[in-house]
Short mmCIF file of C-alpha atoms and ligand atoms in Angstrom, two decimals:
data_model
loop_
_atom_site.label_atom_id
_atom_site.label_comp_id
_atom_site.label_asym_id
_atom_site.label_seq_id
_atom_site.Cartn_x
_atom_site.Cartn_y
_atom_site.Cartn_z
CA UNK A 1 8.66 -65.42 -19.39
CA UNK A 2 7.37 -68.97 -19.06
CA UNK A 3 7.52 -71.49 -21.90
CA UNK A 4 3.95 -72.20 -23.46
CA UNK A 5 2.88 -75.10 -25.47
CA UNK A 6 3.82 -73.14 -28.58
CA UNK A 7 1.29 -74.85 -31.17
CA UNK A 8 -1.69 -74.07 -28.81
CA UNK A 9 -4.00 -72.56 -30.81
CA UNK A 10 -7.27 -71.08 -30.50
CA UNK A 11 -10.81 -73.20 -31.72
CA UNK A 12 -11.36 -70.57 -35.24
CA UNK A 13 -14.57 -72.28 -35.56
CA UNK A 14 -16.25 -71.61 -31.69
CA UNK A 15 -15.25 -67.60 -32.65
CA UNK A 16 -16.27 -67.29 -35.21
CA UNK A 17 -20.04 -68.69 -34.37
CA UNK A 18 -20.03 -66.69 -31.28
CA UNK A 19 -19.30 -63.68 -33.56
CA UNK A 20 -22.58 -64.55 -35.87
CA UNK A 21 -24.36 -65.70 -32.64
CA UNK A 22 -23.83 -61.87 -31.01
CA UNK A 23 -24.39 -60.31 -34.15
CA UNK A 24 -28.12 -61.06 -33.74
CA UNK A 25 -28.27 -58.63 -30.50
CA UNK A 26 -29.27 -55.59 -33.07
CA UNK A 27 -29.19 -57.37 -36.09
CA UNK A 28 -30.03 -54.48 -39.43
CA UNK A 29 -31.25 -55.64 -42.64
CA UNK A 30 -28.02 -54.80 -44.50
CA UNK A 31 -26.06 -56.97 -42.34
CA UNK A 32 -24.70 -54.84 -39.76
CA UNK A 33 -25.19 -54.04 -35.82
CA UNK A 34 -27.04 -51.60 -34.37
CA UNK A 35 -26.23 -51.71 -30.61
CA UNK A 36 -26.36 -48.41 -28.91
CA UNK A 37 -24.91 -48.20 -25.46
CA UNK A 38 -26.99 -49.36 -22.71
CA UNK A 39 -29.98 -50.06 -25.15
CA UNK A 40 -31.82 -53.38 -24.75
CA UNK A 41 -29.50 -54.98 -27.76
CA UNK A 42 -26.53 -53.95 -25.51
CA UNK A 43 -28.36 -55.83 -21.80
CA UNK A 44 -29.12 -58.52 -24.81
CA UNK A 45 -25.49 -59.35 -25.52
CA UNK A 46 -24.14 -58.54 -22.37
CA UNK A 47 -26.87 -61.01 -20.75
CA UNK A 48 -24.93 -63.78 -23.39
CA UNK A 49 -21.31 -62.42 -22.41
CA UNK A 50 -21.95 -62.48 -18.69
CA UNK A 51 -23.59 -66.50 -19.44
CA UNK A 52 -20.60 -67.33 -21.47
CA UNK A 53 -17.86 -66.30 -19.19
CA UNK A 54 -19.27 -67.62 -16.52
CA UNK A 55 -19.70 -70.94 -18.11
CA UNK A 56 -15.74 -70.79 -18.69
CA UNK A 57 -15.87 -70.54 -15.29
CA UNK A 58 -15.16 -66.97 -14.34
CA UNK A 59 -16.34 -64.82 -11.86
CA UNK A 60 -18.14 -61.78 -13.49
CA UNK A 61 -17.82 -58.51 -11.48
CA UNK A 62 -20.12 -55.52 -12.61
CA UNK A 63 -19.17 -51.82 -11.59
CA UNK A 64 -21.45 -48.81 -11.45
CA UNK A 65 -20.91 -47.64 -14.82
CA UNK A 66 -21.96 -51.14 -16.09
CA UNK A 67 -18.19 -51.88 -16.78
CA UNK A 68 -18.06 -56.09 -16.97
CA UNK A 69 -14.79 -57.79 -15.45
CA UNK A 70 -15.36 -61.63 -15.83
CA UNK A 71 -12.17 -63.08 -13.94
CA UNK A 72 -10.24 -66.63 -14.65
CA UNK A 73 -8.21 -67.23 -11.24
CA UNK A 74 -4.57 -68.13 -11.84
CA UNK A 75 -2.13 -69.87 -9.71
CA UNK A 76 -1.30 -67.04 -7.59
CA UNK A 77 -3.87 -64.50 -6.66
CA UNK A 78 -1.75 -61.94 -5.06
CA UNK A 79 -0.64 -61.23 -9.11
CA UNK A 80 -2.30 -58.26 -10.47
CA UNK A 81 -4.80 -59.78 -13.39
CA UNK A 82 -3.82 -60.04 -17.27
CA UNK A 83 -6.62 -57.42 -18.99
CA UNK A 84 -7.89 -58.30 -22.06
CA UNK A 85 -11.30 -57.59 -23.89
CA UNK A 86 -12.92 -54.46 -25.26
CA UNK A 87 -16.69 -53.18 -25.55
CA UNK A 88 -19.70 -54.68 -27.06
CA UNK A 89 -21.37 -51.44 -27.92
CA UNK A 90 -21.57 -50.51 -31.70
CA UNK A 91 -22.59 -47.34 -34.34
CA UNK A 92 -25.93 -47.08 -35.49
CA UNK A 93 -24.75 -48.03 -38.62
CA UNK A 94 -22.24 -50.50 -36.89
CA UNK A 95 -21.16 -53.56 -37.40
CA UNK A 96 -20.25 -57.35 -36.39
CA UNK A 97 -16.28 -56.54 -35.34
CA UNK A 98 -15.56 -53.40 -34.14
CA UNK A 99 -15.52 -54.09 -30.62
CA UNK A 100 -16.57 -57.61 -30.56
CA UNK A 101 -14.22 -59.51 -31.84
CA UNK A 102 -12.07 -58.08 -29.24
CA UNK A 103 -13.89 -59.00 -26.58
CA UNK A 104 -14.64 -62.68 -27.66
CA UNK A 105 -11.46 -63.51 -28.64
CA UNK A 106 -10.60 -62.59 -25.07
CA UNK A 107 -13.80 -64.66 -24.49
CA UNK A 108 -12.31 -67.64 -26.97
CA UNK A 109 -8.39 -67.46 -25.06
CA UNK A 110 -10.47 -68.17 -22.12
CA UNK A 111 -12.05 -71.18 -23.80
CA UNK A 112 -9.06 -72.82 -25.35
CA UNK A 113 -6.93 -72.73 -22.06
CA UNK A 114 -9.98 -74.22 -20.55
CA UNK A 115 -9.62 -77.31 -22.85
CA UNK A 116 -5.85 -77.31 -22.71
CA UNK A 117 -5.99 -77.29 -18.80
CA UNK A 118 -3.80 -74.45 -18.33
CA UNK A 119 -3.76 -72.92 -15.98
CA UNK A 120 -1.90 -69.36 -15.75
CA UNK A 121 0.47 -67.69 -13.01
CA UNK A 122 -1.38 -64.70 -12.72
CA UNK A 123 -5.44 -63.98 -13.02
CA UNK A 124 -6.41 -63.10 -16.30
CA UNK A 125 -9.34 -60.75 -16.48
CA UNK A 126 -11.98 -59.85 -19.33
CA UNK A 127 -13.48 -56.69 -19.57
CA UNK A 128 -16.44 -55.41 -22.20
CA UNK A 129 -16.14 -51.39 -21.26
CA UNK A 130 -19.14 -49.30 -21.17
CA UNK A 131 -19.97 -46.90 -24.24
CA UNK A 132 -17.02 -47.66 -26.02
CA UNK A 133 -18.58 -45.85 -29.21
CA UNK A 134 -19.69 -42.17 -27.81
CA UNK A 135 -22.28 -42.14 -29.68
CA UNK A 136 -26.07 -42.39 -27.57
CA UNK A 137 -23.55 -40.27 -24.98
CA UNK A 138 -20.39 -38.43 -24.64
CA UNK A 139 -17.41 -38.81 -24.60
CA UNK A 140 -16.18 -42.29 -26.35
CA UNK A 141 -14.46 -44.51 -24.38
CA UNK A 142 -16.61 -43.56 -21.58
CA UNK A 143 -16.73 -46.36 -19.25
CA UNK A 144 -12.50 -46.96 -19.45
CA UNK A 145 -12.59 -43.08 -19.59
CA UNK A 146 -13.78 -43.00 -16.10
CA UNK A 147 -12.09 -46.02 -14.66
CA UNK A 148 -8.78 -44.54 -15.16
CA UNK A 149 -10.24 -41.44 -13.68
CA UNK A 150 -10.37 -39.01 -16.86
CA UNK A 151 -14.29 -38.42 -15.76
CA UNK A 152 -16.68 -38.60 -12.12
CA UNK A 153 -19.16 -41.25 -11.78
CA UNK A 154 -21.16 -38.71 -10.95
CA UNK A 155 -20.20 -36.59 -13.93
CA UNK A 156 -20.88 -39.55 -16.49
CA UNK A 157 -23.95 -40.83 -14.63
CA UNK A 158 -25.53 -37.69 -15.41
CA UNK A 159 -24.82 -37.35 -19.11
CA UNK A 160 -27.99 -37.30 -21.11
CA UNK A 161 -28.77 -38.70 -24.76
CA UNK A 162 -30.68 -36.91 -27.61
CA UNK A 163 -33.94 -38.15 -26.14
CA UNK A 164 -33.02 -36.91 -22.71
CA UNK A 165 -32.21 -39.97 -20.86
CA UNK A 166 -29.12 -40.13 -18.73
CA UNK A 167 -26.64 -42.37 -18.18
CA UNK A 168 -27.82 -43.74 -14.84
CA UNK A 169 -31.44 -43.88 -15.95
CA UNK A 170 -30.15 -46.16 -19.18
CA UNK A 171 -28.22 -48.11 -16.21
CA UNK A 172 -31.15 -48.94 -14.26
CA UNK A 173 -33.56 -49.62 -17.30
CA UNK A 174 -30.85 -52.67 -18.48
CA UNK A 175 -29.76 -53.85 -14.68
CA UNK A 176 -26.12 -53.13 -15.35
CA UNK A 177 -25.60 -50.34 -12.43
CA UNK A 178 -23.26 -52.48 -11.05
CA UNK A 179 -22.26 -52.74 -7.46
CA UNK A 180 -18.05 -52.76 -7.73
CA UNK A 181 -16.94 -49.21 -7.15
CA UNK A 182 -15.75 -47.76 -11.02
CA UNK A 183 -11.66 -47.74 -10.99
CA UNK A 184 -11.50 -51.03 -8.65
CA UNK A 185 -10.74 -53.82 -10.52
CA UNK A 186 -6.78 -53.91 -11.12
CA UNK A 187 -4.66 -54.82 -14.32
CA UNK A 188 -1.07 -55.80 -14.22
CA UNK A 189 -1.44 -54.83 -17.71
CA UNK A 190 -4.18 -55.07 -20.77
CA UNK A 191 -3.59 -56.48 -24.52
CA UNK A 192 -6.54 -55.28 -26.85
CA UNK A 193 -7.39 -57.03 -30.24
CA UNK A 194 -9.15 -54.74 -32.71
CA UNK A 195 -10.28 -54.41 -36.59
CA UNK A 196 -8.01 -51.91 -38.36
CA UNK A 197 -10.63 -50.11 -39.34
CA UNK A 198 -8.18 -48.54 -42.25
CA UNK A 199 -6.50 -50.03 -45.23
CA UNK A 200 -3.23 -50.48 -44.38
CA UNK A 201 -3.23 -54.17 -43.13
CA UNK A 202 -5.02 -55.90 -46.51
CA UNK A 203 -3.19 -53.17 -49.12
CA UNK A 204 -0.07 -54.33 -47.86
CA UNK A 205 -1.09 -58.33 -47.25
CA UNK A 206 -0.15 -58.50 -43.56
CA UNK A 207 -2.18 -60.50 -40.79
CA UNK A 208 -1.31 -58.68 -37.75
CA UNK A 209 -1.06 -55.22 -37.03
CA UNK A 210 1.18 -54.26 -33.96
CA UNK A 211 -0.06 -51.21 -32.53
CA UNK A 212 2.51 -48.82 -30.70
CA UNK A 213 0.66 -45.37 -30.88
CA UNK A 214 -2.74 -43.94 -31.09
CA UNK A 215 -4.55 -40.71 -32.12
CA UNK A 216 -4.95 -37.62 -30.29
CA UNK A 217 -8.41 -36.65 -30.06
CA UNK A 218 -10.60 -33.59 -29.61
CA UNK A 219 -14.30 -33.34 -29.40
CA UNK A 220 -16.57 -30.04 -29.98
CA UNK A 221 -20.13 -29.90 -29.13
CA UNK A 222 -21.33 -26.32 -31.39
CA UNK A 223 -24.39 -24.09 -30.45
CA UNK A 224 -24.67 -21.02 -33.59
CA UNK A 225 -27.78 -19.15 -32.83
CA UNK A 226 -29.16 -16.33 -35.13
CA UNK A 227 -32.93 -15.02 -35.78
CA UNK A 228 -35.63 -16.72 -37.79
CA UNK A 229 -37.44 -14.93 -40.31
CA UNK A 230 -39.47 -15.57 -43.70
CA UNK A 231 -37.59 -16.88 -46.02
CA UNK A 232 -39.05 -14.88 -48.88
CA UNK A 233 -39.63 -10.95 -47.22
CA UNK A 234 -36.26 -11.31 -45.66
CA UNK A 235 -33.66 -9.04 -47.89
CA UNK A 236 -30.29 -11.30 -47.93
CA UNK A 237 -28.12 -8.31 -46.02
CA UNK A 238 -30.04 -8.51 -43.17
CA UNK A 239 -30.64 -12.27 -42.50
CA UNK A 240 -28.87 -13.93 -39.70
CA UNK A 241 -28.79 -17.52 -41.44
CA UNK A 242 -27.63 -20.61 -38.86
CA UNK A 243 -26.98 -22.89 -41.25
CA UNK A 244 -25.34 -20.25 -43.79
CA UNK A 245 -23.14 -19.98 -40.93
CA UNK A 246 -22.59 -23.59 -40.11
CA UNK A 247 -21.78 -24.31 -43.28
CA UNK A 248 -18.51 -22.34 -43.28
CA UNK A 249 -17.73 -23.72 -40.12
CA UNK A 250 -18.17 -27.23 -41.74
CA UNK A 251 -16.09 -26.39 -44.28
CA UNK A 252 -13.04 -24.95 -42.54
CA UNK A 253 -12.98 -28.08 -40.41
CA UNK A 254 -12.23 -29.71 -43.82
CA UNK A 255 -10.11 -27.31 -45.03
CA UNK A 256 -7.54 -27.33 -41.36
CA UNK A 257 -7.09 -31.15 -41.37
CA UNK A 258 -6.42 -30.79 -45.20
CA UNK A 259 -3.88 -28.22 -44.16
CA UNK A 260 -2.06 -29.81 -41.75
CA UNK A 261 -2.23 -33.22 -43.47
CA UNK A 262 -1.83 -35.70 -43.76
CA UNK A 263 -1.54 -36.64 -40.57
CA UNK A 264 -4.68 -35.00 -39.37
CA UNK A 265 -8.40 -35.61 -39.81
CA UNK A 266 -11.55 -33.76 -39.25
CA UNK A 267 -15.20 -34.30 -39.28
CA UNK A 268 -18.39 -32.61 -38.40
CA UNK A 269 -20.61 -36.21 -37.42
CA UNK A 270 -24.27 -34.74 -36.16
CA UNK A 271 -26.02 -31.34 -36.79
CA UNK A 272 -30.00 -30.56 -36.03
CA UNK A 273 -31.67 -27.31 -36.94
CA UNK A 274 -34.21 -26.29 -34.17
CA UNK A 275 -37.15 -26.33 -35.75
CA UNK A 276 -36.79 -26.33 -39.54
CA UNK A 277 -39.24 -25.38 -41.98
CA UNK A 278 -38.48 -25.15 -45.44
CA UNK A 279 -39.56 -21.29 -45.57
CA UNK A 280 -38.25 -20.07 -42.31
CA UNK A 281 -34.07 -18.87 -42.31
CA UNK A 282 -33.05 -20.75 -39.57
CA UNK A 283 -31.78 -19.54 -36.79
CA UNK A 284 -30.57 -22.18 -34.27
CA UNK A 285 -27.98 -24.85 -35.08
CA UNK A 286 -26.63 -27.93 -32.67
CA UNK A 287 -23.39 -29.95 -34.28
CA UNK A 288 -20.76 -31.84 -33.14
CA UNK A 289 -16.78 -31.95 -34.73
CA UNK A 290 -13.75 -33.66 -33.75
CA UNK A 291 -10.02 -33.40 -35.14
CA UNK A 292 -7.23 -36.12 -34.48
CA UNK A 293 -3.53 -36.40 -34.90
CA UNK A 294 -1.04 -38.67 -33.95
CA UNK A 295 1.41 -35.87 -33.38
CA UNK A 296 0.39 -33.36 -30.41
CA UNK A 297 1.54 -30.22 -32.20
CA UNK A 298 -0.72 -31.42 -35.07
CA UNK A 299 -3.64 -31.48 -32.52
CA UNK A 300 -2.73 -28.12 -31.01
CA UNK A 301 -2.27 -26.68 -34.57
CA UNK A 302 -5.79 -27.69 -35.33
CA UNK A 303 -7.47 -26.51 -32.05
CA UNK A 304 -6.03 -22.89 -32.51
CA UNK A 305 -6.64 -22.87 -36.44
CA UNK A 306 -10.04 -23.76 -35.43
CA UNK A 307 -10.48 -21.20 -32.27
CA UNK A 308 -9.45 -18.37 -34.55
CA UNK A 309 -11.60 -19.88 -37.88
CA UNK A 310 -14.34 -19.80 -35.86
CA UNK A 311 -14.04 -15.95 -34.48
CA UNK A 312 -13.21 -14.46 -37.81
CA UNK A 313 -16.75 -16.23 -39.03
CA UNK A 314 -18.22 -15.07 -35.86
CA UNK A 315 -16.87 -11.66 -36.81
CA UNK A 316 -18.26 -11.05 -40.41
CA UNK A 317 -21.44 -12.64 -39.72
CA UNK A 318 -22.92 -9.53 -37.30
CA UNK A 319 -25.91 -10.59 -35.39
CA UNK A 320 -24.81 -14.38 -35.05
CA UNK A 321 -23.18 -16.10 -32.33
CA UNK A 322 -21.24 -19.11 -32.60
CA UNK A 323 -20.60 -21.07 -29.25
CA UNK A 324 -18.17 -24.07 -28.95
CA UNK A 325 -17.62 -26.23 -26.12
CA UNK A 326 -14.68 -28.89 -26.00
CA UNK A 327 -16.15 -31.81 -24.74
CA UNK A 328 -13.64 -34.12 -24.88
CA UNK A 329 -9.95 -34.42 -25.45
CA UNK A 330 -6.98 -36.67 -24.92
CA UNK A 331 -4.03 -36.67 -25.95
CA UNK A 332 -1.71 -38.81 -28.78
CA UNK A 333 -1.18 -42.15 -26.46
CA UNK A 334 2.47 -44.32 -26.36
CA UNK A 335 1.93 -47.98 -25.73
CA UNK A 336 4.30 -49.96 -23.64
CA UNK A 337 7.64 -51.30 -25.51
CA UNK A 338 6.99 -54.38 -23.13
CA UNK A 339 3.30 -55.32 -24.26
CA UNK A 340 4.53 -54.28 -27.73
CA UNK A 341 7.31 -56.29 -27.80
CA UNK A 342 5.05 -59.23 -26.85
CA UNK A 343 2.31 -59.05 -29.50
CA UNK A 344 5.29 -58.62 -32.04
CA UNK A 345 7.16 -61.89 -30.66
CA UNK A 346 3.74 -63.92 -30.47
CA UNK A 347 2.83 -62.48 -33.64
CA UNK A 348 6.32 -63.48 -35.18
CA UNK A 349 6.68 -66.87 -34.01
CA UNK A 350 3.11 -67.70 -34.69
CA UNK A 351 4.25 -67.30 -38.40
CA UNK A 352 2.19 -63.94 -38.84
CA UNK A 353 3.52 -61.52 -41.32
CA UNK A 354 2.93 -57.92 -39.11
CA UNK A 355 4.13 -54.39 -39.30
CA UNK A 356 4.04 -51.75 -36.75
CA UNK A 357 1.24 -49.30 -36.48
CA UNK A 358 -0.62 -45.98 -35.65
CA UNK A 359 -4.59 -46.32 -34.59
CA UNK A 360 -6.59 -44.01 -36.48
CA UNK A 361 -9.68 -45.16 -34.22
CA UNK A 362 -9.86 -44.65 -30.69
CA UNK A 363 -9.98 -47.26 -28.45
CA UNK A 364 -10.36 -48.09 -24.68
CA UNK A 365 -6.67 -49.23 -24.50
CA UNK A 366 -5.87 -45.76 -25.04
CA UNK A 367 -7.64 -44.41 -21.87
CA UNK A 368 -6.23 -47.56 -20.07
CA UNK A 369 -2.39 -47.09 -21.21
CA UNK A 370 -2.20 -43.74 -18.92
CA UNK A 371 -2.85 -46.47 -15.76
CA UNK A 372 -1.07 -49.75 -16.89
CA UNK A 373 1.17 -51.38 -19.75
CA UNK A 374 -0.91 -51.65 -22.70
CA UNK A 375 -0.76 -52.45 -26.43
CA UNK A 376 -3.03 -53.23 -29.06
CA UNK A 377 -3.56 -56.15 -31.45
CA UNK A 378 -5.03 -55.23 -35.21
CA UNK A 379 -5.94 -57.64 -37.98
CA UNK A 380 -7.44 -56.47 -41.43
CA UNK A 381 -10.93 -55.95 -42.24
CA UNK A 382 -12.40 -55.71 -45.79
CA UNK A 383 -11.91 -52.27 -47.55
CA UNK A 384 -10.76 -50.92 -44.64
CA UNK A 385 -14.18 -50.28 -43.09
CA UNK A 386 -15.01 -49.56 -40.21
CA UNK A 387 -18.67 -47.59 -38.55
CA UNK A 388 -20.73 -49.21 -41.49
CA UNK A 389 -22.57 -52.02 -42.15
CA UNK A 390 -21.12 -53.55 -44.58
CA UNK A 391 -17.98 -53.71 -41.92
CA UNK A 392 -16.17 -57.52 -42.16
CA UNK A 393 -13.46 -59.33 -41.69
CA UNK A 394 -12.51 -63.19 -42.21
CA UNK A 395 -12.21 -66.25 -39.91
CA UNK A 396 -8.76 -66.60 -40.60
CA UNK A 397 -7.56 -63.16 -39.55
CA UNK A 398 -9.98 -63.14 -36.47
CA UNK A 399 -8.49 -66.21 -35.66
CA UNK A 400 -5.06 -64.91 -36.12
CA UNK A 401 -6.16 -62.18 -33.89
CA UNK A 402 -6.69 -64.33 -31.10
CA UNK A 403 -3.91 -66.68 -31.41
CA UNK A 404 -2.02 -63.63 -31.07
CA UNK A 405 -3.69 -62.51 -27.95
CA UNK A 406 -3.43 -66.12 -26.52
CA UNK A 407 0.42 -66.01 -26.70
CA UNK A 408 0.72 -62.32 -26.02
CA UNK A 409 -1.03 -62.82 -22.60
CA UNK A 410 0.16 -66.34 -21.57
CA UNK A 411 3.69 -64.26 -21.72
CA UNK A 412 2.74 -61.68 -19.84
CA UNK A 413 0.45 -64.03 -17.23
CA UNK A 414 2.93 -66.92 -17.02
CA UNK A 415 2.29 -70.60 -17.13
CA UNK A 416 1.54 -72.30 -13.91
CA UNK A 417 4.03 -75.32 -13.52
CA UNK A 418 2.44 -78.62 -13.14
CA UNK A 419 1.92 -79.53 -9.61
O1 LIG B 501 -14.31 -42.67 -32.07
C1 LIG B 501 -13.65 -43.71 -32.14
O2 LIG B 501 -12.57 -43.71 -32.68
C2 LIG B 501 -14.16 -45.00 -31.58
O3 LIG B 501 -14.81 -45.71 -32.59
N1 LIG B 501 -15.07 -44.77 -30.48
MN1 LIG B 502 -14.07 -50.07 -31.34
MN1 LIG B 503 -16.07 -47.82 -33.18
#
């Protein structure tokens, strides 16, 4: 790999404002984000992203899932483009890193080689991907989700939100139905910086987290449907109670990933009763759940503990039916011993104390590592949280961050020689 000027470093300052600067695109009173998908506070920031990259003098390609590739040429274009980035899309209760900092640090590397005059051997590309955060619309990871192929255009462009609105009508309302066809732009491979968003990285005092594995992932959308009735004539034997029901369901989801801990999780996010009325039994219930594991027989283990949870419910409550549908799922995801090696040598040289980790989170790079050599950057962030507002993190670790990815992909993009 080429030599770099090894004290280059990235300007702390300029990232961090641009991280305050963005975190006014769906600014909440307690100090977080909220920045749903394709909302106006998401055509908001990416209106600033798209400005700012192009100002560094990139090239910004849109695809039809609103997927943003801004492009830095290097010295020799038939080289496959350095990925780096991440998505700009938050929680409703989100906040100002999860996501971002990834994708303006990418923003930042751009920056700094800028004012050093480097130029690099191959492209280097950054990408902010569509609905990282699955939450307006399923699945998460959707845009890098259907780049690498997981999902149809036409499949995503037709998934709806709670209000009704699909994909491609949330598209059109912002502008970002882009014209480059989804899966075109090519990596050679893709580094992604990220918040924790655990406790490992501060309990143990280390800067940089070098991520080698991630989660396994399943997602459940739930339907249980029984029979309203008065609350007060109906005798308790012969009710067919929804919610009675869910709640068993919400508790066995609890009680699997206890289980077959402790390397599992479970969660029921989102439930709605149709209809509720404080004297009515009700009698239709919408949810959501999800399980992870890092370990695939985990995952499986969990899936058929749940399948057969579910029936024997479905059994002993007569006269209700419980209907699950898996959404979503992917499997545990390997990074590449390459990238990894890469981020652990920048990460090592640059004097940052690191250790080698699992994600807990999903992420983008996850979808992307089935198409191209990937790995993942981590620094700390306070407490360990993550999908809250009171998320945070400090200059100097987002700073570390980047000077990470600045090294990590200079080695993998090569330094142009002096002409
Ligand atoms: O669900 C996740 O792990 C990510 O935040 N979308
Ligand atoms: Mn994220
Ligand atoms: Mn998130």
């Amino acid at each position: 790999m080429s030599e770099t000027p090894s004290n280059l470093q990235i300007h702390a300052d300029r990232l961090w404002a641009a991280i305050l600067e963005t975190a006014q695109f769906g600014a909440t009173p307690k100090g977080g984000v909220r920045r749903l998908t394709l909302s106006v506070e998401d055509k908001a920031v990416r209106d600033w992203f798209r400005a700012a990259c192009e100002a560094a003098g990139c090239t910004v390609a849109v695809d039809a899932l609103g997927n943003m590739f801004a492009l830095r040429p290097g010295r020799d274009p038939s080289k496959a483009p350095i990925g780096l980035g991440s998505h700009l899309d938050t929680q409703p209760t989100g906040g100002k890193f999860d996501g971002i900092l990834g994708t303006l640090a990418a923003l930042e590397v751009l920056r700094t080689l800028n004012d050093a005059g480097i130029e690099t051997d191959a492209p280097l590309c950054v990408a902010n991907w569509t609905n990282e955060e699955g939450s307006r619309f399923a699945p998460a990871m959707m845009g890098s989700a259907a780049y690498v192929g997981d999902f149809t255009v036409d499949d995503i462009r037709a998934r709806k939100d709670a209000e009704g609105v699909s994909v491609a009508q949330a598209l059109d309302a912002i502008g970002y139905a882009g014209s480059a066809p989804v899966g075109s732009q090519p990596f050679g491979a893709f580094v992604e910086l990220h918040i924790e968003q655990g406790p490992i990285l501060e309990a143990e005092g280390k800067t940089i987290g070098v991520v080698e594995h991630g989660q396994g992932i399943v997602w459940y959308d739930g339907r249980i449907t029984g029979f309203e009735s008065h609350a007060g004539s109906t005798p308790m034997p012969l009710r067919r109670d929804a919610l009675a029901t869910f709640s068993e369901i919400v508790l066995t989801v609890e009680r699997l990933a206890r289980e077959l801990g402790p390397d599992a999780v479970g969660t029921v996010g989102e439930v709605a009763i149709a209809n509720p009325s404080r004297n009515v039994i009700p009698g239709e219930v919408a949810f959501t759940c999800e399980f992870r594991s890092p370990h695939g027989e985990t995952l499986k283990a969990l899936e058929e503990g749940f399948a057969a949870a579910v029936q024997e419910v479905a059994g002993r409550r007569k006269g209700v039916e419980i209907a699950i549908e898996t959404v979503w799922r992917k499997d545990p995801t390997h990074f590449d011993p390459k990238i990894i090696a890469a981020v652990r040598e920048a990460a090592t040289t640059l004097g940052y104390s690191n250790r080698p980790m699992v994600s807990g989170a999903g992420h983008d790079a996850f979808n992307l590592a089935t198409k191209m050599p990937v790995a993942m950057i981590f620094v700390p962030c306070k407490d360990g949280l993550s999908h809250n507002e009171l998320e945070d993190a400090t200059p100097a670790d987002c700073a570390a961050g980047a000077n990470v990815l600045l090294h990590t992909v200079l080695a993998l993009a090569g330094v142009a020689k002096p002409a």
